[in-house]
JSON list of C-alpha atoms in Angstrom, two decimals:
[
{"chain": "T", "resi": 202, "resn": "UNK", "atom": "CA", "xyz": [-132.02, -33.58, 145.85]},
{"chain": "T", "resi": 203, "resn": "UNK", "atom": "CA", "xyz": [-131.61, -30.03, 144.77]},
{"chain": "T", "resi": 204, "resn": "UNK", "atom": "CA", "xyz": [-131.29, -27.21, 147.33]},
{"chain": "T", "resi": 205, "resn": "UNK", "atom": "CA", "xyz": [-133.33, -25.13, 148.07]},
{"chain": "T", "resi": 206, "resn": "UNK", "atom": "CA", "xyz": [-135.46, -28.30, 148.54]},
{"chain": "T", "resi": 207, "resn": "UNK", "atom": "CA", "xyz": [-139.05, -27.22, 147.68]},
{"chain": "T", "resi": 208, "resn": "UNK", "atom": "CA", "xyz": [-141.16, -30.30, 147.03]},
{"chain": "T", "resi": 209, "resn": "UNK", "atom": "CA", "xyz": [-144.46, -30.07, 145.28]},
{"chain": "T", "resi": 210, "resn": "UNK", "atom": "CA", "xyz": [-147.41, -31.88, 146.84]},
{"chain": "T", "resi": 211, "resn": "UNK", "atom": "CA", "xyz": [-150.72, -31.96, 145.14]},
{"chain": "T", "resi": 212, "resn": "UNK", "atom": "CA", "xyz": [-149.70, -28.96, 143.13]},
{"chain": "T", "resi": 213, "resn": "UNK", "atom": "CA", "xyz": [-148.67, -26.97, 146.03]},
{"chain": "T", "resi": 214, "resn": "UNK", "atom": "CA", "xyz": [-144.98, -26.01, 146.66]},
{"chain": "T", "resi": 215, "resn": "UNK", "atom": "CA", "xyz": [-144.12, -26.73, 150.33]},
{"chain": "T", "resi": 216, "resn": "UNK", "atom": "CA", "xyz": [-141.98, -24.52, 152.43]},
{"chain": "T", "resi": 217, "resn": "UNK", "atom": "CA", "xyz": [-139.83, -27.12, 154.17]},
{"chain": "T", "resi": 218, "resn": "UNK", "atom": "CA", "xyz": [-138.16, -24.55, 156.33]},
{"chain": "T", "resi": 219, "resn": "UNK", "atom": "CA", "xyz": [-141.47, -23.07, 157.63]},
{"chain": "T", "resi": 220, "resn": "UNK", "atom": "CA", "xyz": [-142.69, -26.61, 158.21]},
{"chain": "T", "resi": 221, "resn": "UNK", "atom": "CA", "xyz": [-139.61, -27.76, 160.13]},
{"chain": "T", "resi": 222, "resn": "UNK", "atom": "CA", "xyz": [-139.56, -24.45, 162.14]},
{"chain": "T", "resi": 223, "resn": "UNK", "atom": "CA", "xyz": [-143.17, -25.15, 163.36]},
{"chain": "T", "resi": 224, "resn": "UNK", "atom": "CA", "xyz": [-142.22, -28.78, 164.07]},
{"chain": "T", "resi": 225, "resn": "UNK", "atom": "CA", "xyz": [-139.14, -27.63, 165.99]},
{"chain": "T", "resi": 226, "resn": "UNK", "atom": "CA", "xyz": [-141.37, -25.59, 168.47]},
{"chain": "T", "resi": 227, "resn": "UNK", "atom": "CA", "xyz": [-144.01, -28.44, 168.68]},
{"chain": "T", "resi": 228, "resn": "UNK", "atom": "CA", "xyz": [-141.49, -31.36, 169.17]},
{"chain": "T", "resi": 229, "resn": "UNK", "atom": "CA", "xyz": [-139.17, -29.30, 171.43]},
{"chain": "T", "resi": 230, "resn": "UNK", "atom": "CA", "xyz": [-142.18, -28.37, 173.71]},
{"chain": "T", "resi": 231, "resn": "UNK", "atom": "CA", "xyz": [-143.56, -31.89, 173.75]},
{"chain": "T", "resi": 232, "resn": "UNK", "atom": "CA", "xyz": [-140.06, -33.13, 174.77]},
{"chain": "T", "resi": 233, "resn": "UNK", "atom": "CA", "xyz": [-140.07, -30.53, 177.58]},
{"chain": "T", "resi": 234, "resn": "UNK", "atom": "CA", "xyz": [-143.39, -31.91, 178.79]},
{"chain": "T", "resi": 235, "resn": "UNK", "atom": "CA", "xyz": [-141.99, -35.44, 178.74]},
{"chain": "T", "resi": 236, "resn": "UNK", "atom": "CA", "xyz": [-138.93, -34.49, 180.77]},
{"chain": "T", "resi": 237, "resn": "UNK", "atom": "CA", "xyz": [-140.83, -32.55, 183.27]},
{"chain": "T", "resi": 238, "resn": "UNK", "atom": "CA", "xyz": [-143.11, -35.66, 183.90]},
{"chain": "T", "resi": 239, "resn": "UNK", "atom": "CA", "xyz": [-140.03, -37.60, 184.61]},
{"chain": "T", "resi": 240, "resn": "UNK", "atom": "CA", "xyz": [-137.97, -35.15, 186.71]},
{"chain": "T", "resi": 241, "resn": "UNK", "atom": "CA", "xyz": [-138.30, -33.72, 190.08]},
{"chain": "T", "resi": 242, "resn": "UNK", "atom": "CA", "xyz": [-138.96, -30.03, 189.22]},
{"chain": "T", "resi": 243, "resn": "UNK", "atom": "CA", "xyz": [-137.90, -27.81, 192.28]},
{"chain": "T", "resi": 244, "resn": "UNK", "atom": "CA", "xyz": [-140.13, -25.18, 190.89]},
{"chain": "T", "resi": 245, "resn": "UNK", "atom": "CA", "xyz": [-143.99, -25.19, 191.40]},
{"chain": "T", "resi": 246, "resn": "UNK", "atom": "CA", "xyz": [-146.24, -25.69, 188.46]},
{"chain": "T", "resi": 247, "resn": "UNK", "atom": "CA", "xyz": [-147.70, -22.09, 188.71]},
{"chain": "T", "resi": 248, "resn": "UNK", "atom": "CA", "xyz": [-144.21, -20.54, 188.89]},
{"chain": "T", "resi": 249, "resn": "UNK", "atom": "CA", "xyz": [-143.04, -22.67, 186.16]},
{"chain": "T", "resi": 250, "resn": "UNK", "atom": "CA", "xyz": [-145.91, -21.41, 183.99]},
{"chain": "T", "resi": 251, "resn": "UNK", "atom": "CA", "xyz": [-144.99, -17.81, 184.66]},
{"chain": "T", "resi": 252, "resn": "UNK", "atom": "CA", "xyz": [-141.45, -18.62, 183.72]},
{"chain": "T", "resi": 253, "resn": "UNK", "atom": "CA", "xyz": [-142.55, -20.09, 180.45]},
{"chain": "T", "resi": 254, "resn": "UNK", "atom": "CA", "xyz": [-144.76, -17.02, 179.55]},
{"chain": "T", "resi": 255, "resn": "UNK", "atom": "CA", "xyz": [-141.77, -14.81, 180.31]},
{"chain": "T", "resi": 256, "resn": "UNK", "atom": "CA", "xyz": [-139.44, -16.89, 178.08]},
{"chain": "T", "resi": 257, "resn": "UNK", "atom": "CA", "xyz": [-141.92, -16.88, 175.28]},
{"chain": "T", "resi": 258, "resn": "UNK", "atom": "CA", "xyz": [-142.49, -13.08, 175.28]},
{"chain": "T", "resi": 259, "resn": "UNK", "atom": "CA", "xyz": [-138.87, -12.42, 175.82]},
{"chain": "T", "resi": 260, "resn": "UNK", "atom": "CA", "xyz": [-137.83, -14.86, 172.93]},
{"chain": "T", "resi": 261, "resn": "UNK", "atom": "CA", "xyz": [-140.45, -13.20, 170.61]},
{"chain": "T", "resi": 262, "resn": "UNK", "atom": "CA", "xyz": [-139.12, -9.66, 171.18]},
{"chain": "T", "resi": 263, "resn": "UNK", "atom": "CA", "xyz": [-135.49, -10.61, 171.44]},
{"chain": "T", "resi": 264, "resn": "UNK", "atom": "CA", "xyz": [-135.51, -12.67, 168.18]},
{"chain": "T", "resi": 265, "resn": "UNK", "atom": "CA", "xyz": [-137.15, -9.65, 166.26]},
{"chain": "T", "resi": 266, "resn": "UNK", "atom": "CA", "xyz": [-134.82, -7.06, 167.59]},
{"chain": "T", "resi": 267, "resn": "UNK", "atom": "CA", "xyz": [-131.66, -8.95, 166.78]},
{"chain": "T", "resi": 268, "resn": "UNK", "atom": "CA", "xyz": [-133.15, -10.32, 163.47]},
{"chain": "T", "resi": 269, "resn": "UNK", "atom": "CA", "xyz": [-133.60, -6.57, 162.57]},
{"chain": "T", "resi": 270, "resn": "UNK", "atom": "CA", "xyz": [-130.01, -5.72, 163.55]},
{"chain": "T", "resi": 271, "resn": "UNK", "atom": "CA", "xyz": [-128.55, -8.40, 161.29]},
{"chain": "T", "resi": 272, "resn": "UNK", "atom": "CA", "xyz": [-129.87, -6.31, 158.40]},
{"chain": "T", "resi": 273, "resn": "UNK", "atom": "CA", "xyz": [-130.89, -2.74, 159.52]},
{"chain": "T", "resi": 274, "resn": "UNK", "atom": "CA", "xyz": [-132.53, -1.42, 156.58]},
{"chain": "T", "resi": 275, "resn": "UNK", "atom": "CA", "xyz": [-135.24, 1.37, 157.18]},
{"chain": "T", "resi": 276, "resn": "UNK", "atom": "CA", "xyz": [-138.25, 1.74, 154.91]},
{"chain": "T", "resi": 277, "resn": "UNK", "atom": "CA", "xyz": [-142.08, 2.29, 155.18]},
{"chain": "T", "resi": 278, "resn": "UNK", "atom": "CA", "xyz": [-145.29, 0.71, 154.17]},
{"chain": "T", "resi": 279, "resn": "UNK", "atom": "CA", "xyz": [-147.14, -2.50, 155.09]},
{"chain": "T", "resi": 280, "resn": "UNK", "atom": "CA", "xyz": [-144.59, -4.62, 153.21]},
{"chain": "T", "resi": 281, "resn": "UNK", "atom": "CA", "xyz": [-141.69, -3.35, 155.51]},
{"chain": "T", "resi": 282, "resn": "UNK", "atom": "CA", "xyz": [-143.88, -4.14, 158.60]},
{"chain": "T", "resi": 283, "resn": "UNK", "atom": "CA", "xyz": [-144.21, -7.67, 157.39]},
{"chain": "T", "resi": 284, "resn": "UNK", "atom": "CA", "xyz": [-140.46, -7.99, 156.97]},
{"chain": "T", "resi": 285, "resn": "UNK", "atom": "CA", "xyz": [-139.89, -6.78, 160.45]},
{"chain": "T", "resi": 286, "resn": "UNK", "atom": "CA", "xyz": [-142.26, -9.31, 161.87]},
{"chain": "T", "resi": 287, "resn": "UNK", "atom": "CA", "xyz": [-140.62, -12.05, 159.93]},
{"chain": "T", "resi": 288, "resn": "UNK", "atom": "CA", "xyz": [-137.03, -10.96, 160.69]},
{"chain": "T", "resi": 289, "resn": "UNK", "atom": "CA", "xyz": [-135.82, -13.25, 163.52]},
{"chain": "T", "resi": 290, "resn": "UNK", "atom": "CA", "xyz": [-132.91, -15.14, 164.77]},
{"chain": "T", "resi": 291, "resn": "UNK", "atom": "CA", "xyz": [-132.51, -17.87, 167.42]},
{"chain": "T", "resi": 292, "resn": "UNK", "atom": "CA", "xyz": [-129.77, -16.01, 169.12]},
{"chain": "T", "resi": 293, "resn": "UNK", "atom": "CA", "xyz": [-131.93, -13.10, 169.92]},
{"chain": "T", "resi": 294, "resn": "UNK", "atom": "CA", "xyz": [-134.65, -15.59, 170.93]},
{"chain": "T", "resi": 295, "resn": "UNK", "atom": "CA", "xyz": [-132.28, -17.30, 173.48]},
{"chain": "T", "resi": 296, "resn": "UNK", "atom": "CA", "xyz": [-130.95, -14.17, 175.02]},
{"chain": "T", "resi": 297, "resn": "UNK", "atom": "CA", "xyz": [-134.50, -12.50, 175.04]},
{"chain": "T", "resi": 298, "resn": "UNK", "atom": "CA", "xyz": [-136.00, -15.67, 176.48]},
{"chain": "T", "resi": 299, "resn": "UNK", "atom": "CA", "xyz": [-133.30, -15.60, 179.17]},
{"chain": "T", "resi": 300, "resn": "UNK", "atom": "CA", "xyz": [-134.08, -12.02, 180.13]},
{"chain": "T", "resi": 301, "resn": "UNK", "atom": "CA", "xyz": [-137.78, -12.68, 179.95]},
{"chain": "T", "resi": 302, "resn": "UNK", "atom": "CA", "xyz": [-137.33, -15.63, 182.47]},
{"chain": "T", "resi": 303, "resn": "UNK", "atom": "CA", "xyz": [-135.27, -13.52, 184.84]},
{"chain": "T", "resi": 304, "resn": "UNK", "atom": "CA", "xyz": [-137.88, -10.60, 184.75]},
{"chain": "T", "resi": 305, "resn": "UNK", "atom": "CA", "xyz": [-140.70, -13.21, 185.36]},
{"chain": "T", "resi": 306, "resn": "UNK", "atom": "CA", "xyz": [-138.70, -14.72, 188.38]},
{"chain": "T", "resi": 307, "resn": "UNK", "atom": "CA", "xyz": [-138.22, -11.38, 189.95]},
{"chain": "T", "resi": 308, "resn": "UNK", "atom": "CA", "xyz": [-142.00, -10.66, 189.64]},
{"chain": "T", "resi": 309, "resn": "UNK", "atom": "CA", "xyz": [-142.96, -14.03, 191.21]},
{"chain": "T", "resi": 310, "resn": "UNK", "atom": "CA", "xyz": [-139.99, -14.04, 193.68]},
{"chain": "T", "resi": 311, "resn": "UNK", "atom": "CA", "xyz": [-138.62, -17.36, 192.38]},
{"chain": "T", "resi": 312, "resn": "UNK", "atom": "CA", "xyz": [-134.92, -17.74, 193.35]},
{"chain": "T", "resi": 313, "resn": "UNK", "atom": "CA", "xyz": [-134.26, -21.37, 192.10]},
{"chain": "T", "resi": 314, "resn": "UNK", "atom": "CA", "xyz": [-132.55, -21.89, 188.77]},
{"chain": "T", "resi": 315, "resn": "UNK", "atom": "CA", "xyz": [-135.05, -22.88, 186.05]},
{"chain": "T", "resi": 316, "resn": "UNK", "atom": "CA", "xyz": [-132.90, -23.42, 182.86]},
{"chain": "T", "resi": 317, "resn": "UNK", "atom": "CA", "xyz": [-131.78, -27.06, 183.13]},
{"chain": "T", "resi": 318, "resn": "UNK", "atom": "CA", "xyz": [-135.22, -28.47, 182.30]},
{"chain": "T", "resi": 319, "resn": "UNK", "atom": "CA", "xyz": [-135.30, -26.44, 179.06]},
{"chain": "T", "resi": 320, "resn": "UNK", "atom": "CA", "xyz": [-131.75, -27.31, 177.90]},
{"chain": "T", "resi": 321, "resn": "UNK", "atom": "CA", "xyz": [-132.27, -30.45, 175.86]},
{"chain": "T", "resi": 322, "resn": "UNK", "atom": "CA", "xyz": [-135.68, -29.41, 174.42]},
{"chain": "T", "resi": 323, "resn": "UNK", "atom": "CA", "xyz": [-134.02, -26.24, 173.19]},
{"chain": "T", "resi": 324, "resn": "UNK", "atom": "CA", "xyz": [-131.03, -28.07, 171.57]},
{"chain": "T", "resi": 325, "resn": "UNK", "atom": "CA", "xyz": [-133.60, -30.35, 169.93]},
{"chain": "T", "resi": 326, "resn": "UNK", "atom": "CA", "xyz": [-135.68, -27.55, 168.51]},
{"chain": "T", "resi": 327, "resn": "UNK", "atom": "CA", "xyz": [-132.50, -25.69, 167.23]},
{"chain": "T", "resi": 328, "resn": "UNK", "atom": "CA", "xyz": [-131.33, -28.88, 165.55]},
{"chain": "T", "resi": 329, "resn": "UNK", "atom": "CA", "xyz": [-134.61, -29.50, 163.75]},
{"chain": "T", "resi": 330, "resn": "UNK", "atom": "CA", "xyz": [-134.71, -25.95, 162.70]},
{"chain": "T", "resi": 331, "resn": "UNK", "atom": "CA", "xyz": [-131.27, -25.90, 161.39]},
{"chain": "T", "resi": 332, "resn": "UNK", "atom": "CA", "xyz": [-132.04, -28.99, 159.11]},
{"chain": "T", "resi": 333, "resn": "UNK", "atom": "CA", "xyz": [-134.76, -26.67, 157.72]},
{"chain": "T", "resi": 334, "resn": "UNK", "atom": "CA", "xyz": [-132.31, -23.82, 157.24]},
{"chain": "T", "resi": 335, "resn": "UNK", "atom": "CA", "xyz": [-129.93, -26.16, 155.42]},
{"chain": "T", "resi": 336, "resn": "UNK", "atom": "CA", "xyz": [-132.85, -27.36, 153.06]},
{"chain": "T", "resi": 337, "resn": "UNK", "atom": "CA", "xyz": [-133.77, -23.78, 152.35]},
{"chain": "T", "resi": 338, "resn": "UNK", "atom": "CA", "xyz": [-130.38, -22.90, 150.98]},
{"chain": "T", "resi": 339, "resn": "UNK", "atom": "CA", "xyz": [-129.65, -19.29, 150.11]},
{"chain": "T", "resi": 340, "resn": "UNK", "atom": "CA", "xyz": [-133.34, -18.53, 150.97]},
{"chain": "T", "resi": 341, "resn": "UNK", "atom": "CA", "xyz": [-132.18, -18.21, 154.61]},
{"chain": "T", "resi": 342, "resn": "UNK", "atom": "CA", "xyz": [-129.12, -16.32, 155.79]},
{"chain": "T", "resi": 343, "resn": "UNK", "atom": "CA", "xyz": [-127.57, -19.42, 157.29]},
{"chain": "T", "resi": 344, "resn": "UNK", "atom": "CA", "xyz": [-125.26, -20.15, 154.45]},
{"chain": "T", "resi": 345, "resn": "UNK", "atom": "CA", "xyz": [-121.40, -19.43, 154.49]},
{"chain": "T", "resi": 346, "resn": "UNK", "atom": "CA", "xyz": [-118.92, -17.72, 152.29]},
{"chain": "T", "resi": 347, "resn": "UNK", "atom": "CA", "xyz": [-117.70, -19.07, 148.99]},
{"chain": "T", "resi": 348, "resn": "UNK", "atom": "CA", "xyz": [-114.92, -21.75, 149.26]},
{"chain": "T", "resi": 349, "resn": "UNK", "atom": "CA", "xyz": [-112.84, -24.07, 147.14]},
{"chain": "T", "resi": 350, "resn": "UNK", "atom": "CA", "xyz": [-112.52, -26.86, 149.79]},
{"chain": "T", "resi": 351, "resn": "UNK", "atom": "CA", "xyz": [-114.26, -30.12, 149.63]},
{"chain": "T", "resi": 352, "resn": "UNK", "atom": "CA", "xyz": [-116.74, -28.81, 152.29]},
{"chain": "T", "resi": 353, "resn": "UNK", "atom": "CA", "xyz": [-118.30, -26.43, 149.70]},
{"chain": "T", "resi": 354, "resn": "UNK", "atom": "CA", "xyz": [-121.81, -27.02, 148.51]},
{"chain": "T", "resi": 355, "resn": "UNK", "atom": "CA", "xyz": [-124.08, -25.41, 145.91]},
{"chain": "T", "resi": 356, "resn": "UNK", "atom": "CA", "xyz": [-126.89, -24.00, 148.10]},
{"chain": "T", "resi": 357, "resn": "UNK", "atom": "CA", "xyz": [-128.89, -22.65, 145.25]},
{"chain": "T", "resi": 358, "resn": "UNK", "atom": "CA", "xyz": [-126.93, -19.82, 143.73]},
{"chain": "T", "resi": 359, "resn": "UNK", "atom": "CA", "xyz": [-124.49, -21.86, 141.66]},
{"chain": "T", "resi": 360, "resn": "UNK", "atom": "CA", "xyz": [-121.56, -21.10, 144.06]},
{"chain": "T", "resi": 361, "resn": "UNK", "atom": "CA", "xyz": [-119.56, -23.51, 146.38]},
{"chain": "T", "resi": 362, "resn": "UNK", "atom": "CA", "xyz": [-120.39, -22.28, 149.83]},
{"chain": "T", "resi": 363, "resn": "UNK", "atom": "CA", "xyz": [-119.74, -23.54, 153.30]},
{"chain": "T", "resi": 364, "resn": "UNK", "atom": "CA", "xyz": [-122.90, -25.22, 154.60]},
{"chain": "T", "resi": 365, "resn": "UNK", "atom": "CA", "xyz": [-123.00, -23.38, 157.96]},
{"chain": "T", "resi": 366, "resn": "UNK", "atom": "CA", "xyz": [-126.32, -24.79, 159.05]},
{"chain": "T", "resi": 367, "resn": "UNK", "atom": "CA", "xyz": [-124.91, -28.38, 158.64]},
{"chain": "T", "resi": 368, "resn": "UNK", "atom": "CA", "xyz": [-121.82, -27.46, 160.66]},
{"chain": "T", "resi": 369, "resn": "UNK", "atom": "CA", "xyz": [-124.29, -26.29, 163.40]},
{"chain": "T", "resi": 370, "resn": "UNK", "atom": "CA", "xyz": [-126.27, -29.46, 163.35]},
{"chain": "T", "resi": 371, "resn": "UNK", "atom": "CA", "xyz": [-123.08, -31.58, 163.97]},
{"chain": "T", "resi": 372, "resn": "UNK", "atom": "CA", "xyz": [-121.98, -29.18, 166.75]},
{"chain": "T", "resi": 373, "resn": "UNK", "atom": "CA", "xyz": [-125.37, -29.46, 168.37]},
{"chain": "T", "resi": 374, "resn": "UNK", "atom": "CA", "xyz": [-125.23, -33.33, 168.28]},
{"chain": "T", "resi": 375, "resn": "UNK", "atom": "CA", "xyz": [-121.75, -33.16, 169.89]},
{"chain": "T", "resi": 376, "resn": "UNK", "atom": "CA", "xyz": [-122.98, -30.67, 172.57]},
{"chain": "T", "resi": 377, "resn": "UNK", "atom": "CA", "xyz": [-126.10, -32.90, 173.24]},
{"chain": "T", "resi": 378, "resn": "UNK", "atom": "CA", "xyz": [-123.80, -35.97, 173.86]},
{"chain": "T", "resi": 379, "resn": "UNK", "atom": "CA", "xyz": [-121.29, -33.88, 176.08]},
{"chain": "T", "resi": 380, "resn": "UNK", "atom": "CA", "xyz": [-124.04, -32.39, 178.09]},
{"chain": "T", "resi": 381, "resn": "UNK", "atom": "CA", "xyz": [-125.74, -35.78, 178.63]},
{"chain": "T", "resi": 382, "resn": "UNK", "atom": "CA", "xyz": [-122.38, -37.16, 179.72]},
{"chain": "T", "resi": 383, "resn": "UNK", "atom": "CA", "xyz": [-121.90, -34.34, 182.29]},
{"chain": "T", "resi": 384, "resn": "UNK", "atom": "CA", "xyz": [-125.48, -34.89, 183.54]},
{"chain": "T", "resi": 385, "resn": "UNK", "atom": "CA", "xyz": [-124.75, -38.60, 184.14]},
{"chain": "T", "resi": 386, "resn": "UNK", "atom": "CA", "xyz": [-121.30, -38.45, 185.36]},
{"chain": "T", "resi": 387, "resn": "UNK", "atom": "CA", "xyz": [-121.21, -35.45, 187.55]},
{"chain": "T", "resi": 388, "resn": "UNK", "atom": "CA", "xyz": [-123.45, -33.91, 190.28]},
{"chain": "T", "resi": 389, "resn": "UNK", "atom": "CA", "xyz": [-123.98, -30.49, 188.63]},
{"chain": "T", "resi": 390, "resn": "UNK", "atom": "CA", "xyz": [-125.22, -27.56, 190.67]},
{"chain": "T", "resi": 391, "resn": "UNK", "atom": "CA", "xyz": [-128.78, -26.69, 189.53]},
{"chain": "T", "resi": 392, "resn": "UNK", "atom": "CA", "xyz": [-128.70, -24.27, 186.60]},
{"chain": "T", "resi": 393, "resn": "UNK", "atom": "CA", "xyz": [-125.25, -25.17, 185.56]},
{"chain": "T", "resi": 394, "resn": "UNK", "atom": "CA", "xyz": [-126.33, -27.50, 182.59]},
{"chain": "T", "resi": 395, "resn": "UNK", "atom": "CA", "xyz": [-128.18, -24.56, 180.92]},
{"chain": "T", "resi": 396, "resn": "UNK", "atom": "CA", "xyz": [-125.29, -22.19, 181.58]},
{"chain": "T", "resi": 397, "resn": "UNK", "atom": "CA", "xyz": [-122.90, -24.52, 179.84]},
{"chain": "T", "resi": 398, "resn": "UNK", "atom": "CA", "xyz": [-125.26, -24.93, 177.01]},
{"chain": "T", "resi": 399, "resn": "UNK", "atom": "CA", "xyz": [-125.54, -21.09, 176.51]},
{"chain": "T", "resi": 400, "resn": "UNK", "atom": "CA", "xyz": [-121.76, -20.48, 176.83]},
{"chain": "T", "resi": 401, "resn": "UNK", "atom": "CA", "xyz": [-120.98, -23.32, 174.43]},
{"chain": "T", "resi": 402, "resn": "UNK", "atom": "CA", "xyz": [-123.55, -22.40, 171.86]},
{"chain": "T", "resi": 403, "resn": "UNK", "atom": "CA", "xyz": [-122.85, -18.69, 171.89]},
{"chain": "T", "resi": 404, "resn": "UNK", "atom": "CA", "xyz": [-119.18, -19.28, 171.74]},
{"chain": "T", "resi": 405, "resn": "UNK", "atom": "CA", "xyz": [-119.80, -21.60, 168.63]},
{"chain": "T", "resi": 406, "resn": "UNK", "atom": "CA", "xyz": [-121.91, -18.91, 166.95]},
{"chain": "T", "resi": 407, "resn": "UNK", "atom": "CA", "xyz": [-119.26, -16.31, 167.60]},
{"chain": "T", "resi": 408, "resn": "UNK", "atom": "CA", "xyz": [-116.67, -18.27, 165.63]},
{"chain": "T", "resi": 409, "resn": "UNK", "atom": "CA", "xyz": [-119.01, -19.45, 162.86]},
{"chain": "T", "resi": 410, "resn": "UNK", "atom": "CA", "xyz": [-119.98, -15.89, 162.11]},
{"chain": "T", "resi": 411, "resn": "UNK", "atom": "CA", "xyz": [-116.58, -15.27, 160.60]},
{"chain": "T", "resi": 412, "resn": "UNK", "atom": "CA", "xyz": [-117.51, -17.84, 157.81]},
{"chain": "T", "resi": 413, "resn": "UNK", "atom": "CA", "xyz": [-120.72, -16.02, 156.91]},
{"chain": "T", "resi": 414, "resn": "UNK", "atom": "CA", "xyz": [-120.92, -13.32, 154.27]},
{"chain": "T", "resi": 415, "resn": "UNK", "atom": "CA", "xyz": [-121.95, -10.53, 156.79]},
{"chain": "T", "resi": 416, "resn": "UNK", "atom": "CA", "xyz": [-122.35, -6.97, 155.38]},
{"chain": "T", "resi": 417, "resn": "UNK", "atom": "CA", "xyz": [-123.36, -4.94, 158.42]},
{"chain": "T", "resi": 418, "resn": "UNK", "atom": "CA", "xyz": [-120.41, -5.00, 160.59]},
{"chain": "T", "resi": 419, "resn": "UNK", "atom": "CA", "xyz": [-119.30, -2.63, 163.57]},
{"chain": "T", "resi": 420, "resn": "UNK", "atom": "CA", "xyz": [-115.53, -2.80, 164.21]},
{"chain": "T", "resi": 421, "resn": "UNK", "atom": "CA", "xyz": [-115.30, -6.07, 162.25]},
{"chain": "T", "resi": 422, "resn": "UNK", "atom": "CA", "xyz": [-118.02, -7.80, 164.18]},
{"chain": "T", "resi": 423, "resn": "UNK", "atom": "CA", "xyz": [-121.57, -8.69, 163.37]},
{"chain": "T", "resi": 424, "resn": "UNK", "atom": "CA", "xyz": [-124.59, -8.07, 165.59]},
{"chain": "T", "resi": 425, "resn": "UNK", "atom": "CA", "xyz": [-124.72, -11.73, 166.55]},
{"chain": "T", "resi": 426, "resn": "UNK", "atom": "CA", "xyz": [-121.19, -11.51, 167.70]},
{"chain": "T", "resi": 427, "resn": "UNK", "atom": "CA", "xyz": [-121.92, -8.55, 169.96]},
{"chain": "T", "resi": 428, "resn": "UNK", "atom": "CA", "xyz": [-124.72, -10.58, 171.33]},
{"chain": "T", "resi": 429, "resn": "UNK", "atom": "CA", "xyz": [-122.35, -13.55, 172.12]},
{"chain": "T", "resi": 430, "resn": "UNK", "atom": "CA", "xyz": [-120.13, -11.14, 174.08]},
{"chain": "T", "resi": 431, "resn": "UNK", "atom": "CA", "xyz": [-123.15, -10.03, 176.08]},
{"chain": "T", "resi": 432, "resn": "UNK", "atom": "CA", "xyz": [-123.84, -13.63, 176.76]},
{"chain": "T", "resi": 433, "resn": "UNK", "atom": "CA", "xyz": [-120.17, -14.10, 178.04]},
{"chain": "T", "resi": 434, "resn": "UNK", "atom": "CA", "xyz": [-120.56, -10.97, 180.18]},
{"chain": "T", "resi": 435, "resn": "UNK", "atom": "CA", "xyz": [-123.80, -12.37, 181.80]},
{"chain": "T", "resi": 436, "resn": "UNK", "atom": "CA", "xyz": [-122.20, -15.72, 182.42]},
{"chain": "T", "resi": 437, "resn": "UNK", "atom": "CA", "xyz": [-118.77, -14.15, 183.38]},
{"chain": "T", "resi": 438, "resn": "UNK", "atom": "CA", "xyz": [-118.64, -15.84, 186.82]},
{"chain": "T", "resi": 439, "resn": "UNK", "atom": "CA", "xyz": [-119.28, -19.32, 185.38]},
{"chain": "T", "resi": 440, "resn": "UNK", "atom": "CA", "xyz": [-116.76, -18.79, 182.60]},
{"chain": "T", "resi": 441, "resn": "UNK", "atom": "CA", "xyz": [-114.08, -17.68, 185.21]},
{"chain": "T", "resi": 442, "resn": "UNK", "atom": "CA", "xyz": [-114.82, -20.81, 187.16]},
{"chain": "T", "resi": 443, "resn": "UNK", "atom": "CA", "xyz": [-114.38, -22.98, 184.23]},
{"chain": "T", "resi": 444, "resn": "UNK", "atom": "CA", "xyz": [-111.03, -21.42, 183.34]},
{"chain": "T", "resi": 445, "resn": "UNK", "atom": "CA", "xyz": [-109.65, -21.38, 186.91]},
{"chain": "T", "resi": 446, "resn": "UNK", "atom": "CA", "xyz": [-111.08, -24.81, 188.10]},
{"chain": "T", "resi": 447, "resn": "UNK", "atom": "CA", "xyz": [-108.55, -26.98, 189.65]}
]
């Protein structure tokens, strides 16, 4: 199989990355519905709907803003507008969705933590999406720097590169198993499961950014890494408890 993987079906070249991206949203949401039916949700259905709406709008705005900041090139014309709409990143979507949820909860006066129910559907969605990113090769900026190690792969430009998307798939599977273990073995305070996911995933992404051929850096860090620092600041109380737990 060659990468980028672009199969032709009935004379039409399929965009596997786009197909898996839509599949990630659909399957992730269906998994959320399944979990909600089999869980005791402390939040009412009306408030949960408001929270989902806040998450969707926050994720849309956040993903576009951070996607632009990854490659802040200014231009004009309708083509540039389309580029802006298509510029997106899951990191901005996660943090933007989090802020959208917090804003929605303030509006509806909901004080209970709402993230735990979203945790595994989000991981599943990201995992499916990252498979699509890997199959897209150099068509998506999820590839790594050149390498001479055995981990290097030709992702479409004839160079041996680190397959960052595959690294993330492996990490997400390990994180899934670990969080499942915590959920089964310990009585976690409501909301902690989602916080552990965010802290773990953003920490992983902070480190993996050093293996990407980033061009737009500020003081040696990419926009994604600054976003990770914002996440750590947001969850500083939880991180402090993790480090100083007896």
